[in-house]
PDB file of C-alpha atoms (C1' of nucleotides) in Angstrom:
ATOM      1  CA  MET E   1     -54.688 -32.458 -34.915  1.00  0.00           C
ATOM      2  CA  PRO E   2     -57.357 -32.690 -32.537  1.00  0.00           C
ATOM      3  CA  GLU E   3     -56.553 -31.424 -29.000  1.00  0.00           C
ATOM      4  CA  LEU E   4     -58.552 -30.276 -26.285  1.00  0.00           C
ATOM      5  CA  PRO E   5     -60.255 -27.222 -28.403  1.00  0.00           C
ATOM      6  CA  GLU E   6     -60.925 -29.370 -31.437  1.00  0.00           C
ATOM      7  CA  VAL E   7     -62.200 -32.256 -29.319  1.00  0.00           C
ATOM      8  CA  GLU E   8     -64.350 -30.069 -27.144  1.00  0.00           C
ATOM      9  CA  THR E   9     -65.757 -28.379 -30.344  1.00  0.00           C
ATOM     10  CA  VAL E  10     -66.750 -31.794 -31.406  1.00  0.00           C
ATOM     11  CA  ARG E  11     -68.333 -32.747 -28.106  1.00  0.00           C
ATOM     12  CA  ARG E  12     -70.559 -29.559 -28.019  1.00  0.00           C
ATOM     13  CA  GLU E  13     -71.966 -30.506 -31.422  1.00  0.00           C
ATOM     14  CA  LEU E  14     -72.341 -34.199 -30.774  1.00  0.00           C
ATOM     15  CA  GLU E  15     -74.038 -33.756 -27.443  1.00  0.00           C
ATOM     16  CA  PRO E  16     -77.469 -32.215 -28.638  1.00  0.00           C
ATOM     17  CA  TYR E  17     -77.211 -34.847 -31.955  1.00  0.00           C
ATOM     18  CA  LEU E  18     -76.549 -37.886 -29.832  1.00  0.00           C
ATOM     19  CA  THR E  19     -78.069 -37.743 -26.274  1.00  0.00           C
ATOM     20  CA  GLY E  20     -80.877 -39.804 -25.855  1.00  0.00           C
ATOM     21  CA  ARG E  21     -80.677 -41.673 -28.831  1.00  0.00           C
ATOM     22  CA  THR E  22     -80.195 -45.520 -29.110  1.00  0.00           C
ATOM     23  CA  ILE E  23     -77.538 -47.130 -30.977  1.00  0.00           C
ATOM     24  CA  LEU E  24     -79.378 -49.738 -33.445  1.00  0.00           C
ATOM     25  CA  LYS E  25     -76.149 -50.958 -34.882  1.00  0.00           C
ATOM     26  CA  ALA E  26     -72.462 -50.393 -34.420  1.00  0.00           C
ATOM     27  CA  GLU E  27     -70.086 -51.783 -37.176  1.00  0.00           C
ATOM     28  CA  ARG E  28     -66.511 -51.564 -38.042  1.00  0.00           C
ATOM     29  CA  VAL E  29     -65.689 -50.749 -41.757  1.00  0.00           C
ATOM     30  CA  ASP E  30     -62.234 -51.188 -42.994  1.00  0.00           C
ATOM     31  CA  ALA E  31     -60.776 -51.455 -39.342  1.00  0.00           C
ATOM     32  CA  PRO E  32     -59.173 -54.145 -37.774  1.00  0.00           C
ATOM     33  CA  ASP E  33     -60.804 -56.144 -34.982  1.00  0.00           C
ATOM     34  CA  GLY E  34     -58.158 -55.313 -32.357  1.00  0.00           C
ATOM     35  CA  PRO E  35     -58.091 -53.384 -29.177  1.00  0.00           C
ATOM     36  CA  LYS E  36     -58.520 -49.998 -30.889  1.00  0.00           C
ATOM     37  CA  TYR E  37     -62.151 -51.207 -31.755  1.00  0.00           C
ATOM     38  CA  ALA E  38     -62.414 -53.618 -29.001  1.00  0.00           C
ATOM     39  CA  ASN E  39     -66.129 -54.595 -28.193  1.00  0.00           C
ATOM     40  CA  LEU E  40     -67.822 -52.182 -30.522  1.00  0.00           C
ATOM     41  CA  ALA E  41     -70.589 -54.426 -31.540  1.00  0.00           C
ATOM     42  CA  ARG E  42     -71.580 -54.365 -27.908  1.00  0.00           C
ATOM     43  CA  ALA E  43     -72.924 -50.853 -28.283  1.00  0.00           C
ATOM     44  CA  ALA E  44     -75.924 -51.896 -30.114  1.00  0.00           C
ATOM     45  CA  GLY E  45     -79.206 -51.703 -28.283  1.00  0.00           C
ATOM     46  CA  GLN E  46     -77.775 -49.377 -25.934  1.00  0.00           C
ATOM     47  CA  ARG E  47     -78.827 -45.631 -25.243  1.00  0.00           C
ATOM     48  CA  ILE E  48     -76.485 -42.913 -25.248  1.00  0.00           C
ATOM     49  CA  ALA E  49     -76.772 -41.061 -22.210  1.00  0.00           C
ATOM     50  CA  GLY E  50     -74.619 -37.917 -22.924  1.00  0.00           C
ATOM     51  CA  VAL E  51     -71.242 -36.664 -24.673  1.00  0.00           C
ATOM     52  CA  ILE E  52     -68.341 -36.220 -22.095  1.00  0.00           C
ATOM     53  CA  ARG E  53     -64.739 -35.092 -22.705  1.00  0.00           C
ATOM     54  CA  ARG E  54     -61.828 -35.940 -20.814  1.00  0.00           C
ATOM     55  CA  GLY E  55     -58.649 -34.851 -22.302  1.00  0.00           C
ATOM     56  CA  LYS E  56     -58.660 -35.362 -25.790  1.00  0.00           C
ATOM     57  CA  PHE E  57     -61.186 -38.788 -25.319  1.00  0.00           C
ATOM     58  CA  LEU E  58     -64.612 -38.753 -25.799  1.00  0.00           C
ATOM     59  CA  ILE E  59     -66.658 -40.681 -23.649  1.00  0.00           C
ATOM     60  CA  LEU E  60     -70.307 -41.835 -24.583  1.00  0.00           C
ATOM     61  CA  PRO E  61     -72.004 -43.289 -21.237  1.00  0.00           C
ATOM     62  CA  LEU E  62     -74.176 -46.087 -22.635  1.00  0.00           C
ATOM     63  CA  GLY E  63     -76.232 -48.720 -20.223  1.00  0.00           C
ATOM     64  CA  ALA E  64     -73.678 -50.435 -18.420  1.00  0.00           C
ATOM     65  CA  ASP E  65     -70.704 -49.509 -20.890  1.00  0.00           C
ATOM     66  CA  GLU E  66     -69.085 -46.610 -22.214  1.00  0.00           C
ATOM     67  CA  LEU E  67     -68.249 -46.051 -25.873  1.00  0.00           C
ATOM     68  CA  ILE E  68     -64.792 -44.521 -25.954  1.00  0.00           C
ATOM     69  CA  ILE E  69     -63.639 -42.303 -28.873  1.00  0.00           C
ATOM     70  CA  HIS E  70     -60.177 -40.845 -29.605  1.00  0.00           C
ATOM     71  CA  LEU E  71     -59.641 -38.917 -32.841  1.00  0.00           C
ATOM     72  CA  GLY E  72     -56.126 -39.758 -33.106  1.00  0.00           C
ATOM     73  CA  MET E  73     -54.465 -37.641 -35.767  1.00  0.00           C
ATOM     74  CA  THR E  74     -57.017 -37.415 -38.427  1.00  0.00           C
ATOM     75  CA  GLY E  75     -60.219 -38.597 -36.996  1.00  0.00           C
ATOM     76  CA  VAL E  76     -63.419 -36.955 -38.156  1.00  0.00           C
ATOM     77  CA  LEU E  77     -66.954 -37.504 -36.984  1.00  0.00           C
ATOM     78  CA  SER E  78     -69.923 -36.617 -39.135  1.00  0.00           C
ATOM     79  CA  PRO E  79     -73.615 -37.265 -39.583  1.00  0.00           C
ATOM     80  CA  SER E  80     -73.069 -38.100 -43.310  1.00  0.00           C
ATOM     81  CA  PRO E  81     -70.747 -40.739 -44.879  1.00  0.00           C
ATOM     82  CA  PRO E  82     -67.054 -39.547 -45.799  1.00  0.00           C
ATOM     83  CA  ALA E  83     -65.885 -40.236 -49.307  1.00  0.00           C
ATOM     84  CA  ARG E  84     -62.835 -42.449 -48.033  1.00  0.00           C
ATOM     85  CA  HIS E  85     -61.260 -43.943 -44.984  1.00  0.00           C
ATOM     86  CA  LEU E  86     -64.572 -44.888 -43.338  1.00  0.00           C
ATOM     87  CA  ARG E  87     -63.750 -47.034 -40.033  1.00  0.00           C
ATOM     88  CA  VAL E  88     -67.013 -47.038 -37.879  1.00  0.00           C
ATOM     89  CA  ARG E  89     -70.948 -46.624 -38.757  1.00  0.00           C
ATOM     90  CA  LEU E  90     -73.172 -46.070 -35.941  1.00  0.00           C
ATOM     91  CA  GLU E  91     -77.133 -46.489 -36.913  1.00  0.00           C
ATOM     92  CA  LEU E  92     -79.163 -44.522 -34.610  1.00  0.00           C
ATOM     93  CA  SER E  93     -82.701 -44.433 -33.534  1.00  0.00           C
ATOM     94  CA  GLY E  94     -84.695 -41.550 -35.106  1.00  0.00           C
ATOM     95  CA  LYS E  95     -83.229 -42.226 -38.701  1.00  0.00           C
ATOM     96  CA  GLY E  96     -79.600 -40.790 -37.927  1.00  0.00           C
ATOM     97  CA  ALA E  97     -76.115 -42.197 -38.057  1.00  0.00           C
ATOM     98  CA  LEU E  98     -72.489 -41.277 -37.001  1.00  0.00           C
ATOM     99  CA  TYR E  99     -69.501 -41.818 -39.319  1.00  0.00           C
ATOM    100  CA  PHE E 100     -66.068 -42.063 -38.138  1.00  0.00           C
ATOM    101  CA  LYS E 101     -63.455 -41.277 -40.939  1.00  0.00           C
ATOM    102  CA  ASP E 102     -59.845 -41.833 -39.816  1.00  0.00           C
ATOM    103  CA  THR E 103     -57.308 -41.409 -42.648  1.00  0.00           C
ATOM    104  CA  ARG E 104     -54.432 -42.483 -40.816  1.00  0.00           C
ATOM    105  CA  ARG E 105     -55.617 -45.105 -38.489  1.00  0.00           C
ATOM    106  CA  PHE E 106     -54.566 -43.548 -35.457  1.00  0.00           C
ATOM    107  CA  GLY E 107     -58.140 -43.169 -33.814  1.00  0.00           C
ATOM    108  CA  ARG E 108     -59.732 -45.494 -31.424  1.00  0.00           C
ATOM    109  CA  PHE E 109     -63.262 -46.300 -30.978  1.00  0.00           C
ATOM    110  CA  LEU E 110     -64.110 -49.030 -28.863  1.00  0.00           C
ATOM    111  CA  VAL E 111     -66.469 -50.025 -25.814  1.00  0.00           C
ATOM    112  CA  VAL E 112     -65.552 -50.622 -22.218  1.00  0.00           C
ATOM    113  CA  ALA E 113     -67.617 -51.276 -19.146  1.00  0.00           C
ATOM    114  CA  ALA E 114     -68.151 -48.142 -17.265  1.00  0.00           C
ATOM    115  CA  GLY E 115     -65.134 -47.064 -15.745  1.00  0.00           C
ATOM    116  CA  GLU E 116     -62.895 -49.707 -16.898  1.00  0.00           C
ATOM    117  CA  TYR E 117     -60.118 -47.908 -18.414  1.00  0.00           C
ATOM    118  CA  SER E 118     -57.269 -50.605 -17.794  1.00  0.00           C
ATOM    119  CA  SER E 119     -56.891 -50.738 -21.727  1.00  0.00           C
ATOM    120  CA  LEU E 120     -56.497 -47.025 -21.951  1.00  0.00           C
ATOM    121  CA  PRO E 121     -53.278 -46.200 -19.528  1.00  0.00           C
ATOM    122  CA  THR E 122     -53.408 -42.542 -20.746  1.00  0.00           C
ATOM    123  CA  LEU E 123     -57.057 -42.042 -20.057  1.00  0.00           C
ATOM    124  CA  ALA E 124     -56.553 -43.933 -16.318  1.00  0.00           C
ATOM    125  CA  ALA E 125     -53.436 -41.667 -15.601  1.00  0.00           C
ATOM    126  CA  LEU E 126     -54.996 -38.553 -16.948  1.00  0.00           C
ATOM    127  CA  GLY E 127     -54.100 -35.240 -15.426  1.00  0.00           C
ATOM    128  CA  PRO E 128     -56.933 -32.392 -14.190  1.00  0.00           C
ATOM    129  CA  GLU E 129     -58.945 -30.672 -16.924  1.00  0.00           C
ATOM    130  CA  PRO E 130     -57.025 -27.311 -17.603  1.00  0.00           C
ATOM    131  CA  LEU E 131     -60.189 -25.324 -17.557  1.00  0.00           C
ATOM    132  CA  ASP E 132     -61.224 -26.727 -14.412  1.00  0.00           C
ATOM    133  CA  GLU E 133     -60.912 -25.435 -10.950  1.00  0.00           C
ATOM    134  CA  ALA E 134     -58.826 -28.464  -9.856  1.00  0.00           C
ATOM    135  CA  PHE E 135     -55.855 -27.279 -12.475  1.00  0.00           C
ATOM    136  CA  SER E 136     -54.681 -24.675  -9.704  1.00  0.00           C
ATOM    137  CA  GLU E 137     -51.165 -23.289  -9.668  1.00  0.00           C
ATOM    138  CA  LYS E 138     -50.450 -25.053  -6.675  1.00  0.00           C
ATOM    139  CA  ALA E 139     -51.535 -28.600  -7.911  1.00  0.00           C
ATOM    140  CA  PHE E 140     -49.533 -27.824 -11.106  1.00  0.00           C
ATOM    141  CA  ALA E 141     -46.420 -27.010  -9.410  1.00  0.00           C
ATOM    142  CA  ALA E 142     -46.963 -30.222  -7.117  1.00  0.00           C
ATOM    143  CA  ALA E 143     -46.995 -32.174 -10.458  1.00  0.00           C
ATOM    144  CA  LEU E 144     -44.031 -30.714 -12.041  1.00  0.00           C
ATOM    145  CA  GLU E 145     -41.856 -31.486  -9.057  1.00  0.00           C
ATOM    146  CA  ARG E 146     -42.469 -35.295  -9.934  1.00  0.00           C
ATOM    147  CA  SER E 147     -40.564 -35.378 -13.287  1.00  0.00           C
ATOM    148  CA  ALA E 148     -37.356 -34.649 -14.701  1.00  0.00           C
ATOM    149  CA  MET E 149     -38.521 -35.050 -18.278  1.00  0.00           C
ATOM    150  CA  PRO E 150     -38.101 -31.887 -20.479  1.00  0.00           C
ATOM    151  CA  ILE E 151     -41.346 -29.588 -19.833  1.00  0.00           C
ATOM    152  CA  LYS E 152     -42.785 -30.115 -23.321  1.00  0.00           C
ATOM    153  CA  SER E 153     -42.452 -33.921 -23.163  1.00  0.00           C
ATOM    154  CA  TYR E 154     -44.209 -34.077 -19.762  1.00  0.00           C
ATOM    155  CA  LEU E 155     -47.222 -31.686 -20.927  1.00  0.00           C
ATOM    156  CA  LEU E 156     -47.540 -33.963 -23.702  1.00  0.00           C
ATOM    157  CA  SER E 157     -47.765 -37.067 -21.365  1.00  0.00           C
ATOM    158  CA  GLN E 158     -51.043 -35.983 -20.423  1.00  0.00           C
ATOM    159  CA  ARG E 159     -50.293 -36.433 -16.606  1.00  0.00           C
ATOM    160  CA  PRO E 160     -49.958 -33.074 -15.283  1.00  0.00           C
ATOM    161  CA  VAL E 161     -52.775 -31.651 -17.155  1.00  0.00           C
ATOM    162  CA  ALA E 162     -55.051 -33.161 -19.836  1.00  0.00           C
ATOM    163  CA  GLY E 163     -55.756 -32.345 -23.412  1.00  0.00           C
ATOM    164  CA  ILE E 164     -52.533 -30.520 -24.545  1.00  0.00           C
ATOM    165  CA  GLY E 165     -50.962 -31.882 -27.664  1.00  0.00           C
ATOM    166  CA  ASN E 166     -48.033 -30.608 -29.934  1.00  0.00           C
ATOM    167  CA  ILE E 167     -49.374 -27.402 -31.115  1.00  0.00           C
ATOM    168  CA  TYR E 168     -50.739 -26.027 -27.979  1.00  0.00           C
ATOM    169  CA  ALA E 169     -47.807 -27.234 -26.026  1.00  0.00           C
ATOM    170  CA  ASP E 170     -45.197 -25.038 -28.290  1.00  0.00           C
ATOM    171  CA  GLU E 171     -47.874 -22.058 -28.131  1.00  0.00           C
ATOM    172  CA  ALA E 172     -48.016 -22.225 -24.249  1.00  0.00           C
ATOM    173  CA  LEU E 173     -44.403 -22.580 -23.643  1.00  0.00           C
ATOM    174  CA  TRP E 174     -43.635 -19.478 -25.789  1.00  0.00           C
ATOM    175  CA  ARG E 175     -46.321 -17.456 -23.969  1.00  0.00           C
ATOM    176  CA  ALA E 176     -44.899 -18.334 -20.824  1.00  0.00           C
ATOM    177  CA  ARG E 177     -41.172 -17.960 -21.915  1.00  0.00           C
ATOM    178  CA  ILE E 178     -40.131 -21.482 -21.104  1.00  0.00           C
ATOM    179  CA  HIS E 179     -37.721 -23.358 -23.079  1.00  0.00           C
ATOM    180  CA  PRO E 180     -39.267 -26.868 -24.069  1.00  0.00           C
ATOM    181  CA  LEU E 181     -36.209 -28.762 -22.814  1.00  0.00           C
ATOM    182  CA  THR E 182     -36.209 -27.261 -19.407  1.00  0.00           C
ATOM    183  CA  PRO E 183     -36.647 -30.130 -16.941  1.00  0.00           C
ATOM    184  CA  ALA E 184     -40.300 -30.198 -15.470  1.00  0.00           C
ATOM    185  CA  ARG E 185     -38.838 -29.889 -11.941  1.00  0.00           C
ATOM    186  CA  GLU E 186     -36.776 -27.146 -13.081  1.00  0.00           C
ATOM    187  CA  VAL E 187     -39.088 -25.007 -14.425  1.00  0.00           C
ATOM    188  CA  PRO E 188     -38.658 -21.704 -12.295  1.00  0.00           C
ATOM    189  CA  GLU E 189     -41.131 -21.030  -9.458  1.00  0.00           C
ATOM    190  CA  HIS E 190     -42.024 -17.717 -10.617  1.00  0.00           C
ATOM    191  CA  ARG E 191     -42.914 -19.162 -14.268  1.00  0.00           C
ATOM    192  CA  VAL E 192     -45.343 -21.945 -12.902  1.00  0.00           C
ATOM    193  CA  GLY E 193     -48.150 -19.650 -12.835  1.00  0.00           C
ATOM    194  CA  PRO E 194     -47.592 -17.919 -16.215  1.00  0.00           C
ATOM    195  CA  LEU E 195     -47.256 -21.546 -17.716  1.00  0.00           C
ATOM    196  CA  ARG E 196     -50.532 -22.503 -16.195  1.00  0.00           C
ATOM    197  CA  ASP E 197     -52.281 -19.155 -17.135  1.00  0.00           C
ATOM    198  CA  ALA E 198     -50.849 -19.614 -20.672  1.00  0.00           C
ATOM    199  CA  ILE E 199     -52.357 -23.022 -21.044  1.00  0.00           C
ATOM    200  CA  ARG E 200     -55.582 -22.075 -20.168  1.00  0.00           C
ATOM    201  CA  GLU E 201     -55.519 -18.757 -22.200  1.00  0.00           C
ATOM    202  CA  VAL E 202     -54.465 -20.530 -25.637  1.00  0.00           C
ATOM    203  CA  LEU E 203     -56.833 -23.165 -24.962  1.00  0.00           C
ATOM    204  CA  THR E 204     -59.694 -20.789 -24.301  1.00  0.00           C
ATOM    205  CA  ALA E 205     -58.929 -18.856 -27.217  1.00  0.00           C
ATOM    206  CA  SER E 206     -58.636 -21.767 -29.752  1.00  0.00           C
ATOM    207  CA  LEU E 207     -61.984 -23.182 -28.567  1.00  0.00           C
ATOM    208  CA  ALA E 208     -63.364 -19.628 -28.911  1.00  0.00           C
ATOM    209  CA  ALA E 209     -62.219 -20.116 -32.794  1.00  0.00           C
ATOM    210  CA  GLN E 210     -63.554 -23.771 -32.955  1.00  0.00           C
ATOM    211  CA  GLY E 211     -60.011 -25.057 -32.603  1.00  0.00           C
ATOM    212  CA  THR E 212     -57.031 -25.205 -35.087  1.00  0.00           C
ATOM    213  CA  THR E 213     -57.208 -27.097 -38.672  1.00  0.00           C
ATOM    214  CA  LEU E 214     -53.868 -27.834 -40.328  1.00  0.00           C
ATOM    215  CA  ASN E 215     -55.170 -30.709 -42.620  1.00  0.00           C
ATOM    216  CA  ASP E 216     -57.715 -32.959 -41.510  1.00  0.00           C
ATOM    217  CA  TYR E 217     -59.601 -31.662 -38.238  1.00  0.00           C
ATOM    218  CA  ARG E 218     -63.244 -30.685 -39.157  1.00  0.00           C
ATOM    219  CA  THR E 219     -66.047 -29.917 -36.675  1.00  0.00           C
ATOM    220  CA  VAL E 220     -69.122 -32.289 -36.783  1.00  0.00           C
ATOM    221  CA  ASN E 221     -70.691 -29.809 -39.389  1.00  0.00           C
ATOM    222  CA  GLY E 222     -67.620 -30.198 -41.570  1.00  0.00           C
ATOM    223  CA  GLU E 223     -66.180 -26.779 -41.063  1.00  0.00           C
ATOM    224  CA  VAL E 224     -62.503 -25.923 -40.412  1.00  0.00           C
ATOM    225  CA  GLY E 225     -61.195 -24.489 -37.162  1.00  0.00           C
ATOM    226  CA  GLY E 226     -60.285 -20.790 -37.248  1.00  0.00           C
ATOM    227  CA  TYR E 227     -57.388 -20.616 -34.898  1.00  0.00           C
ATOM    228  CA  LEU E 228     -54.547 -21.469 -37.459  1.00  0.00           C
ATOM    229  CA  SER E 229     -54.083 -17.640 -38.176  1.00  0.00           C
ATOM    230  CA  GLU E 230     -53.758 -17.010 -34.718  1.00  0.00           C
ATOM    231  CA  LEU E 231     -50.736 -19.601 -33.662  1.00  0.00           C
ATOM    232  CA  ASP E 232     -47.742 -17.600 -32.910  1.00  0.00           C
ATOM    233  CA  VAL E 233     -44.859 -20.006 -33.308  1.00  0.00           C
ATOM    234  CA  TYR E 234     -46.153 -23.522 -34.335  1.00  0.00           C
ATOM    235  CA  GLY E 235     -45.673 -23.673 -38.133  1.00  0.00           C
ATOM    236  CA  HIS E 236     -43.826 -20.405 -38.186  1.00  0.00           C
ATOM    237  CA  ALA E 237     -40.157 -21.577 -38.265  1.00  0.00           C
ATOM    238  CA  GLY E 238     -37.899 -19.091 -39.476  1.00  0.00           C
ATOM    239  CA  GLU E 239     -40.249 -16.264 -39.295  1.00  0.00           C
ATOM    240  CA  PRO E 240     -39.995 -13.331 -36.664  1.00  0.00           C
ATOM    241  CA  CYS E 241     -40.949 -13.846 -32.949  1.00  0.00           C
ATOM    242  CA  PRO E 242     -44.168 -11.868 -32.451  1.00  0.00           C
ATOM    243  CA  ARG E 243     -42.505 -10.521 -29.417  1.00  0.00           C
ATOM    244  CA  CYS E 244     -38.980  -9.705 -30.295  1.00  0.00           C
ATOM    245  CA  ASN E 245     -38.705 -10.358 -33.994  1.00  0.00           C
ATOM    246  CA  THR E 246     -36.076 -13.125 -33.639  1.00  0.00           C
ATOM    247  CA  PRO E 247     -36.387 -15.927 -36.039  1.00  0.00           C
ATOM    248  CA  ILE E 248     -38.174 -18.730 -34.578  1.00  0.00           C
ATOM    249  CA  ALA E 249     -36.427 -21.981 -34.248  1.00  0.00           C
ATOM    250  CA  LYS E 250     -37.640 -25.700 -35.046  1.00  0.00           C
ATOM    251  CA  ILE E 251     -35.897 -28.312 -33.189  1.00  0.00           C
ATOM    252  CA  THR E 252     -37.016 -31.986 -32.568  1.00  0.00           C
ATOM    253  CA  LEU E 253     -37.607 -32.997 -29.069  1.00  0.00           C
ATOM    254  CA  GLY E 254     -38.929 -36.558 -28.292  1.00  0.00           C
ATOM    255  CA  GLY E 255     -39.628 -36.898 -32.000  1.00  0.00           C
ATOM    256  CA  ARG E 256     -41.776 -34.049 -32.303  1.00  0.00           C
ATOM    257  CA  GLY E 257     -41.304 -31.023 -33.982  1.00  0.00           C
ATOM    258  CA  THR E 258     -40.987 -28.234 -31.744  1.00  0.00           C
ATOM    259  CA  HIS E 259     -41.068 -24.495 -32.173  1.00  0.00           C
ATOM    260  CA  LEU E 260     -39.634 -21.814 -29.954  1.00  0.00           C
ATOM    261  CA  CYS E 261     -38.188 -18.353 -29.663  1.00  0.00           C
ATOM    262  CA  PRO E 262     -34.391 -18.701 -29.052  1.00  0.00           C
ATOM    263  CA  MET E 263     -34.364 -15.194 -27.550  1.00  0.00           C
ATOM    264  CA  CYS E 264     -37.614 -15.242 -25.410  1.00  0.00           C
ATOM    265  CA  GLN E 265     -37.310 -18.778 -24.198  1.00  0.00           C
ATOM    266  CA  ALA E 266     -33.872 -18.993 -22.404  1.00  0.00           C
ATOM    267  CA  PRO E 267     -32.349 -22.516 -22.600  1.00  0.00           C
ATOM    268  CA  PRO E 268     -32.646 -24.704 -19.646  1.00  0.00           C
ATOM    269  CA  PRO E 269     -29.764 -24.292 -16.683  1.00  0.00           C
ATOM    270  CA  THR E 270     -28.291 -27.587 -17.549  1.00  0.00           C
ATOM    271  CA  PRO E 271     -28.469 -27.976 -21.264  1.00  0.00           C
ATOM    272  CA  SER E 272     -29.154 -31.667 -22.651  1.00  0.00           C
ATOM    273  CA  PRO E 273     -26.490 -33.149 -25.070  1.00  0.00           C
ATOM    274  CA  SER E 274     -26.467 -31.464 -28.365  1.00  0.00           C
ATOM    275  CA  ARG E 275     -27.087 -34.849 -30.192  1.00  0.00           C
ATOM    276  CA  GLU E 276     -30.844 -35.226 -28.675  1.00  0.00           C
ATOM    277  CA  VAL E 277     -31.459 -31.592 -30.705  1.00  0.00           C
ATOM    278  CA  THR E 278     -31.759 -31.433 -34.240  1.00  0.00           C
ATOM    279  CA  HIS E 279     -31.706 -28.094 -35.501  1.00  0.00           C
ATOM    280  CA  THR E 280     -32.959 -27.132 -39.057  1.00  0.00           C
TER     281      THR E 280
ATOM    282  C1'  DC G   1     -42.251 -48.126 -11.426  1.00  0.00           C
ATOM    283  C1'  DG G   2     -40.525 -44.921 -14.798  1.00  0.00           C
ATOM    284  C1'  DC G   3     -38.635 -43.175 -18.867  1.00  0.00           C
ATOM    285  C1'  DA G   4     -36.894 -43.857 -23.664  1.00  0.00           C
ATOM    286  C1'  DT G   5     -37.476 -45.805 -27.656  1.00  0.00           C
ATOM    287  C1'  DT G   6     -40.398 -47.850 -31.309  1.00  0.00           C
ATOM    288  C1'  DT G   7     -44.484 -48.841 -33.751  1.00  0.00           C
ATOM    289  C1'  DC G   8     -48.523 -47.855 -35.973  1.00  0.00           C
ATOM    290  C1'  DC G   9     -50.605 -45.543 -40.604  1.00  0.00           C
ATOM    291  C1'  DT G  10     -51.350 -42.772 -45.281  1.00  0.00           C
ATOM    292  C1'  DG G  11     -51.257 -38.447 -47.803  1.00  0.00           C
ATOM    293  C1'  DG G  12     -48.433 -34.873 -49.316  1.00  0.00           C
ATOM    294  C1'  DT G  13     -44.065 -33.322 -50.890  1.00  0.00           C
ATOM    295  C1'  DA G  14     -39.312 -32.732 -52.170  1.00  0.00           C
ATOM    296  C1'  DG G  15     -35.841 -34.379 -54.963  1.00  0.00           C
ATOM    297  C1'  DC G  16     -34.178 -36.482 -59.213  1.00  0.00           C
TER     298       DC G  16
ATOM    299  C1'  DT F   1     -44.120 -38.080 -65.476  1.00  0.00           C
ATOM    300  C1'  DG F   2     -43.147 -41.196 -62.183  1.00  0.00           C
ATOM    301  C1'  DC F   3     -40.517 -43.121 -58.870  1.00  0.00           C
ATOM    302  C1'  DT F   4     -38.398 -43.216 -53.968  1.00  0.00           C
ATOM    303  C1'  DA F   5     -37.583 -41.160 -49.725  1.00  0.00           C
ATOM    304  C1'  DC F   6     -39.211 -38.773 -46.032  1.00  0.00           C
ATOM    305  C1'  DC F   7     -41.929 -36.300 -42.831  1.00  0.00           C
ATOM    306  C1'  DA F   8     -46.313 -35.483 -39.651  1.00  0.00           C
ATOM    307  C1'  DG F   9     -47.479 -37.190 -34.558  1.00  0.00           C
ATOM    308  C1'  DG F  10     -51.023 -39.283 -30.066  1.00  0.00           C
ATOM    309  C1'  DA F  11     -50.693 -43.018 -27.493  1.00  0.00           C
ATOM    310  C1'  DA F  12     -49.704 -48.067 -26.731  1.00  0.00           C
ATOM    311  C1'  DA F  13     -46.536 -51.423 -26.862  1.00  0.00           C
ATOM    312  C1'  DT F  14     -41.868 -52.605 -25.817  1.00  0.00           C
ATOM    313  C1'  DG F  15     -37.448 -52.009 -23.987  1.00  0.00           C
ATOM    314  C1'  DC F  16     -34.295 -51.375 -20.163  1.00  0.00           C
TER     315       DC F  16
END
DNA sequence: CGCATTTCCTGGTAGC
DNA sequence: TGCTACCAGGAAATGC
């Protein structure tokens, strides 16, 4: 599923392809006329000034508007039409086009007035970019103090830092040896720096491999991401921990599959009731 | 306001 | 073989 490395890979490919082109026509195809595709037709006639990424959102500054794209779970952008599940077609000046394929319809492709993110609460409250200087250990520690949520759930909320999804949350917590159920504000002080570093390292390494393809994710050129084979815990339930050989466990946390090493990642000091956790 | 729960959606797969 | 049941999860909507 597209997280920061996947979305940034797409952004890097889109930027030279789209920048400076004018959208001649923007149309929904087999997609609802609802908030996920709000004001799409308004993009017509506007020039694409660039391609920006914030967290997992792609932002295309137009004239007075911005085109906001979120790939959701299965969104794929390409210059040629997909065989199935087409949701949006942009006709571009210079005889180009951009197609949005989204099998499971979790994605978004909408137009808002520049900076008007009220219809996108996650974007409006997005934390700092993990690869920016603003994502300092000090700022991260202060953010963790503000929540009692399990650290993994808090990371997925996009508030302490932007762009982390289910795969890289598991990978980063494993690297930093932190149990996913640990309340954010109870992450030991001496592990905050390692977690911040682990987040940056795993995202950087995945970006270098053009991301992780589990099923649907493709680059704009149609290629798969190469980081799948480098994952340490995600998708490796029952296999030996790369550090200590203890079998990797899979639990359910907040409705999400969660992978961890029960030896390396010590349980939180105040365990949550066992009924909130399903072992498999 | 903050946090937990529910909802959206389709393809792949397990089980019979 | 063909059917049903279930699972995958990002973020918005809803509930409290």
